[in-house]
């Protein structure tokens, strides 16, 4: 595995764990850190040992936002030429299931990073929000888009315009968070779920993910056509043969991702 300066990584059985590691600044996301996160996710996406990727934070927070010191003196042309959010676009191309395990703060870019994952588990003490408006800017790495798709226009505008923080309970009630967990059990419960998910047939999980994300953007008819083609495609897999044989033979299937 590549050596990184701002994240720590390891594989637990077939679960890859990426830990944000700038605890002295509450894991504020600078450009190098974002590049490292995306690079690690892409490496694990290609790694046949890995079936699920978990993203978490060290210290007191998941990520308290972008590193403002790094961008305070930027101008529009600098950001355009630098292509500030190109790395973030690569997150949407990850094929394997991704789970964010959030404790402490997930604000601004930290919230955007959590929302870029497929599932979001949160400690009951976690706080979420987009405070960008309070410093004269707005989310730029997908915050306005992902939040609106999750909770609708009017609720999204309320949170984005005020810059207020929402509790884990509020985020759960809005459909942003999948599970709210006691802080001391967050990592354990996230890994328990990840290992359960890792036992599912990898190709089915991958194509289900593709179809669900198409449902967000496609019309119902277009989405159903995409779903149908993925359904047909799985009948060319060894896992489909194994899964149906195991069902008929009343035994547990042994999925290989083929």
GROMACS .gro file of C-alpha atoms in nm:
model
  258
    1UNK     CA    1   0.000   0.000   0.000
    2UNK     CA    2   0.117   0.354  -0.076
    3UNK     CA    3   0.259   0.553   0.214
    4UNK     CA    4   0.035   0.846   0.313
    5UNK     CA    5   0.095   1.155   0.526
    6UNK     CA    6  -0.261   1.245   0.629
    7UNK     CA    7  -0.450   0.915   0.640
    8UNK     CA    8  -0.395   0.572   0.791
    9UNK     CA    9  -0.513   0.255   0.619
   10UNK     CA   10  -0.548  -0.114   0.693
   11UNK     CA   11  -0.748  -0.418   0.583
   12UNK     CA   12  -0.945  -0.617   0.842
   13UNK     CA   13  -1.037  -0.948   0.678
   14UNK     CA   14  -1.199  -0.813   0.358
   15UNK     CA   15  -1.289  -0.468   0.491
   16UNK     CA   16  -1.061  -0.177   0.399
   17UNK     CA   17  -1.048   0.100   0.659
   18UNK     CA   18  -0.933   0.452   0.570
   19UNK     CA   19  -0.882   0.676   0.873
   20UNK     CA   20  -0.847   1.052   0.832
   21UNK     CA   21  -0.547   1.150   1.039
   22UNK     CA   22  -0.488   1.520   1.100
   23UNK     CA   23  -0.623   1.516   1.457
   24UNK     CA   24  -0.448   1.840   1.556
   25UNK     CA   25  -0.683   2.029   1.318
   26UNK     CA   26  -0.987   1.800   1.364
   27UNK     CA   27  -0.903   1.629   1.033
   28UNK     CA   28  -0.959   1.945   0.828
   29UNK     CA   29  -0.934   1.850   0.462
   30UNK     CA   30  -0.647   2.004   0.272
   31UNK     CA   31  -0.585   1.922  -0.094
   32UNK     CA   32  -0.315   1.665  -0.027
   33UNK     CA   33  -0.539   1.483   0.220
   34UNK     CA   34  -0.828   1.466  -0.029
   35UNK     CA   35  -0.590   1.327  -0.293
   36UNK     CA   36  -0.472   1.063  -0.047
   37UNK     CA   37  -0.829   0.963   0.045
   38UNK     CA   38  -0.932   0.926  -0.319
   39UNK     CA   39  -0.612   0.741  -0.410
   40UNK     CA   40  -0.659   0.493  -0.123
   41UNK     CA   41  -1.022   0.436  -0.218
   42UNK     CA   42  -0.925   0.367  -0.579
   43UNK     CA   43  -0.653   0.123  -0.470
   44UNK     CA   44  -0.899  -0.069  -0.254
   45UNK     CA   45  -1.162  -0.056  -0.527
   46UNK     CA   46  -0.921  -0.255  -0.746
   47UNK     CA   47  -0.806  -0.489  -0.467
   48UNK     CA   48  -0.975  -0.829  -0.501
   49UNK     CA   49  -0.934  -0.896  -0.127
   50UNK     CA   50  -1.153  -0.598  -0.040
   51UNK     CA   51  -1.532  -0.604  -0.056
   52UNK     CA   52  -1.629  -0.298   0.152
   53UNK     CA   53  -1.452   0.033   0.226
   54UNK     CA   54  -1.504   0.211   0.559
   55UNK     CA   55  -1.408   0.576   0.603
   56UNK     CA   56  -1.360   0.714   0.953
   57UNK     CA   57  -1.169   0.983   1.143
   58UNK     CA   58  -0.908   0.983   1.418
   59UNK     CA   59  -0.921   1.196   1.731
   60UNK     CA   60  -1.225   1.405   1.821
   61UNK     CA   61  -1.389   1.442   1.480
   62UNK     CA   62  -1.460   1.286   1.143
   63UNK     CA   63  -1.363   1.606   0.958
   64UNK     CA   64  -1.433   1.961   1.067
   65UNK     CA   65  -1.440   2.099   0.713
   66UNK     CA   66  -1.197   2.222   0.453
   67UNK     CA   67  -0.861   2.372   0.547
   68UNK     CA   68  -0.955   2.741   0.523
   69UNK     CA   69  -0.595   2.857   0.570
   70UNK     CA   70  -0.504   2.678   0.248
   71UNK     CA   71  -0.763   2.854   0.032
   72UNK     CA   72  -0.816   3.191   0.200
   73UNK     CA   73  -0.601   3.376  -0.055
   74UNK     CA   74  -0.718   3.189  -0.366
   75UNK     CA   75  -0.906   3.364  -0.646
   76UNK     CA   76  -1.149   3.235  -0.907
   77UNK     CA   77  -0.887   3.190  -1.177
   78UNK     CA   78  -0.654   3.001  -0.943
   79UNK     CA   79  -0.933   2.762  -0.847
   80UNK     CA   80  -1.043   2.712  -1.208
   81UNK     CA   81  -0.690   2.639  -1.328
   82UNK     CA   82  -0.621   2.415  -1.031
   83UNK     CA   83  -0.952   2.235  -1.094
   84UNK     CA   84  -1.023   2.238  -0.722
   85UNK     CA   85  -1.279   1.958  -0.716
   86UNK     CA   86  -1.143   1.715  -0.977
   87UNK     CA   87  -1.036   1.471  -0.705
   88UNK     CA   88  -1.386   1.474  -0.555
   89UNK     CA   89  -1.536   1.370  -0.889
   90UNK     CA   90  -1.337   1.047  -0.872
   91UNK     CA   91  -1.522   0.944  -0.554
   92UNK     CA   92  -1.839   0.891  -0.757
   93UNK     CA   93  -1.657   0.626  -0.964
   94UNK     CA   94  -1.588   0.390  -0.672
   95UNK     CA   95  -1.769   0.062  -0.745
   96UNK     CA   96  -1.751  -0.110  -0.407
   97UNK     CA   97  -1.978  -0.023  -0.112
   98UNK     CA   98  -1.849   0.264   0.100
   99UNK     CA   99  -1.955   0.343   0.456
  100UNK     CA  100  -1.875   0.660   0.650
  101UNK     CA  101  -1.849   0.617   1.028
  102UNK     CA  102  -1.890   0.967   1.169
  103UNK     CA  103  -1.816   1.089   1.520
  104UNK     CA  104  -1.769   1.446   1.641
  105UNK     CA  105  -1.800   1.700   1.361
  106UNK     CA  106  -1.869   1.641   0.992
  107UNK     CA  107  -1.888   1.998   0.866
  108UNK     CA  108  -1.849   2.156   0.523
  109UNK     CA  109  -1.613   1.940   0.320
  110UNK     CA  110  -1.627   1.678   0.595
  111UNK     CA  111  -2.003   1.652   0.550
  112UNK     CA  112  -1.958   1.637   0.172
  113UNK     CA  113  -1.708   1.354   0.215
  114UNK     CA  114  -1.951   1.160   0.436
  115UNK     CA  115  -2.235   1.219   0.188
  116UNK     CA  116  -2.017   1.086  -0.094
  117UNK     CA  117  -2.021   0.745   0.077
  118UNK     CA  118  -2.304   0.501   0.009
  119UNK     CA  119  -2.406   0.461   0.373
  120UNK     CA  120  -2.355   0.681   0.676
  121UNK     CA  121  -2.337   0.555   1.035
  122UNK     CA  122  -2.311   0.819   1.308
  123UNK     CA  123  -2.233   0.842   1.677
  124UNK     CA  124  -2.527   0.989   1.865
  125UNK     CA  125  -2.306   1.284   1.956
  126UNK     CA  126  -2.210   1.362   1.595
  127UNK     CA  127  -2.295   1.698   1.436
  128UNK     CA  128  -2.341   1.777   1.068
  129UNK     CA  129  -2.367   2.101   0.876
  130UNK     CA  130  -2.264   2.330   0.595
  131UNK     CA  131  -2.125   2.648   0.757
  132UNK     CA  132  -1.978   2.783   0.431
  133UNK     CA  133  -2.240   3.057   0.405
  134UNK     CA  134  -2.108   3.204   0.731
  135UNK     CA  135  -1.773   3.282   0.565
  136UNK     CA  136  -1.919   3.416   0.242
  137UNK     CA  137  -1.901   3.107   0.023
  138UNK     CA  138  -2.101   2.787  -0.036
  139UNK     CA  139  -2.040   2.413  -0.067
  140UNK     CA  140  -1.847   2.325  -0.382
  141UNK     CA  141  -1.781   1.951  -0.362
  142UNK     CA  142  -2.140   1.836  -0.407
  143UNK     CA  143  -2.301   1.950  -0.084
  144UNK     CA  144  -2.592   2.140  -0.238
  145UNK     CA  145  -2.661   1.856  -0.481
  146UNK     CA  146  -2.634   1.553  -0.255
  147UNK     CA  147  -2.820   1.713   0.034
  148UNK     CA  148  -3.106   1.825  -0.192
  149UNK     CA  149  -3.140   1.478  -0.347
  150UNK     CA  150  -3.157   1.327   0.001
  151UNK     CA  151  -3.393   1.562   0.184
  152UNK     CA  152  -3.559   1.781  -0.083
  153UNK     CA  153  -3.531   2.144  -0.188
  154UNK     CA  154  -3.697   2.327   0.102
  155UNK     CA  155  -3.519   2.144   0.383
  156UNK     CA  156  -3.185   2.164   0.202
  157UNK     CA  157  -3.218   2.540   0.155
  158UNK     CA  158  -3.294   2.586   0.523
  159UNK     CA  159  -2.977   2.410   0.634
  160UNK     CA  160  -2.758   2.557   0.359
  161UNK     CA  161  -2.881   2.916   0.407
  162UNK     CA  162  -2.852   2.922   0.786
  163UNK     CA  163  -2.530   2.725   0.818
  164UNK     CA  164  -2.668   2.569   1.135
  165UNK     CA  165  -2.561   2.230   1.263
  166UNK     CA  166  -2.789   1.930   1.276
  167UNK     CA  167  -2.762   1.657   1.536
  168UNK     CA  168  -2.721   1.291   1.449
  169UNK     CA  169  -3.085   1.241   1.551
  170UNK     CA  170  -3.202   1.516   1.313
  171UNK     CA  171  -2.985   1.375   1.033
  172UNK     CA  172  -3.136   1.032   1.091
  173UNK     CA  173  -3.490   1.168   1.084
  174UNK     CA  174  -3.414   1.349   0.757
  175UNK     CA  175  -3.290   1.027   0.598
  176UNK     CA  176  -2.924   1.133   0.580
  177UNK     CA  177  -2.794   0.886   0.837
  178UNK     CA  178  -2.861   0.513   0.828
  179UNK     CA  179  -2.792   0.438   1.194
  180UNK     CA  180  -2.726   0.633   1.511
  181UNK     CA  181  -2.496   0.449   1.751
  182UNK     CA  182  -2.338   0.513   2.090
  183UNK     CA  183  -1.993   0.668   2.033
  184UNK     CA  184  -1.806   0.387   2.202
  185UNK     CA  185  -1.975   0.131   1.974
  186UNK     CA  186  -1.959   0.324   1.644
  187UNK     CA  187  -1.654   0.154   1.495
  188UNK     CA  188  -1.752  -0.192   1.619
  189UNK     CA  189  -2.107  -0.169   1.484
  190UNK     CA  190  -1.991  -0.021   1.151
  191UNK     CA  191  -1.743  -0.304   1.105
  192UNK     CA  192  -2.006  -0.560   1.205
  193UNK     CA  193  -2.235  -0.431   0.930
  194UNK     CA  194  -1.948  -0.406   0.679
  195UNK     CA  195  -1.854  -0.770   0.739
  196UNK     CA  196  -2.217  -0.874   0.694
  197UNK     CA  197  -2.229  -0.681   0.365
  198UNK     CA  198  -1.898  -0.835   0.258
  199UNK     CA  199  -2.059  -1.180   0.262
  200UNK     CA  200  -2.304  -1.078  -0.008
  201UNK     CA  201  -2.222  -1.158  -0.373
  202UNK     CA  202  -1.987  -0.878  -0.485
  203UNK     CA  203  -2.120  -0.848  -0.840
  204UNK     CA  204  -2.480  -0.823  -0.720
  205UNK     CA  205  -2.381  -0.557  -0.467
  206UNK     CA  206  -2.191  -0.363  -0.734
  207UNK     CA  207  -2.471  -0.368  -0.989
  208UNK     CA  208  -2.736  -0.284  -0.728
  209UNK     CA  209  -2.528   0.021  -0.636
  210UNK     CA  210  -2.511   0.126  -1.001
  211UNK     CA  211  -2.887   0.087  -1.046
  212UNK     CA  212  -2.977   0.278  -0.730
  213UNK     CA  213  -2.759   0.572  -0.827
  214UNK     CA  214  -2.917   0.576  -1.173
  215UNK     CA  215  -3.258   0.590  -1.003
  216UNK     CA  216  -3.159   0.924  -0.849
  217UNK     CA  217  -3.106   1.087  -1.189
  218UNK     CA  218  -3.302   0.883  -1.443
  219UNK     CA  219  -3.673   0.880  -1.517
  220UNK     CA  220  -3.858   0.574  -1.385
  221UNK     CA  221  -3.865   0.415  -1.730
  222UNK     CA  222  -3.493   0.477  -1.796
  223UNK     CA  223  -3.403   0.347  -1.452
  224UNK     CA  224  -3.605   0.032  -1.501
  225UNK     CA  225  -3.433  -0.036  -1.834
  226UNK     CA  226  -3.093   0.003  -1.667
  227UNK     CA  227  -3.200  -0.223  -1.380
  228UNK     CA  228  -3.321  -0.489  -1.622
  229UNK     CA  229  -2.991  -0.502  -1.810
  230UNK     CA  230  -2.798  -0.542  -1.483
  231UNK     CA  231  -3.039  -0.818  -1.381
  232UNK     CA  232  -2.972  -1.003  -1.707
  233UNK     CA  233  -2.596  -0.947  -1.673
  234UNK     CA  234  -2.582  -1.124  -1.337
  235UNK     CA  235  -2.704  -1.445  -1.503
  236UNK     CA  236  -2.361  -1.468  -1.664
  237UNK     CA  237  -2.191  -1.481  -1.323
  238UNK     CA  238  -2.065  -1.785  -1.133
  239UNK     CA  239  -2.214  -1.634  -0.815
  240UNK     CA  240  -2.565  -1.650  -0.967
  241UNK     CA  241  -2.517  -2.021  -1.038
  242UNK     CA  242  -2.375  -2.078  -0.690
  243UNK     CA  243  -2.646  -1.875  -0.517
  244UNK     CA  244  -2.934  -2.054  -0.686
  245UNK     CA  245  -2.772  -2.395  -0.644
  246UNK     CA  246  -2.721  -2.327  -0.273
  247UNK     CA  247  -3.084  -2.221  -0.240
  248UNK     CA  248  -3.206  -2.543  -0.405
  249UNK     CA  249  -2.963  -2.756  -0.202
  250UNK     CA  250  -3.055  -2.575   0.122
  251UNK     CA  251  -2.699  -2.471   0.209
  252UNK     CA  252  -2.510  -2.147   0.250
  253UNK     CA  253  -2.367  -2.006  -0.075
  254UNK     CA  254  -1.995  -1.944  -0.124
  255UNK     CA  255  -1.967  -1.628  -0.332
  256UNK     CA  256  -1.638  -1.556  -0.509
  257UNK     CA  257  -1.715  -1.236  -0.697
  258UNK     CA  258  -1.703  -1.405  -1.035
   0.00000   0.00000   0.00000
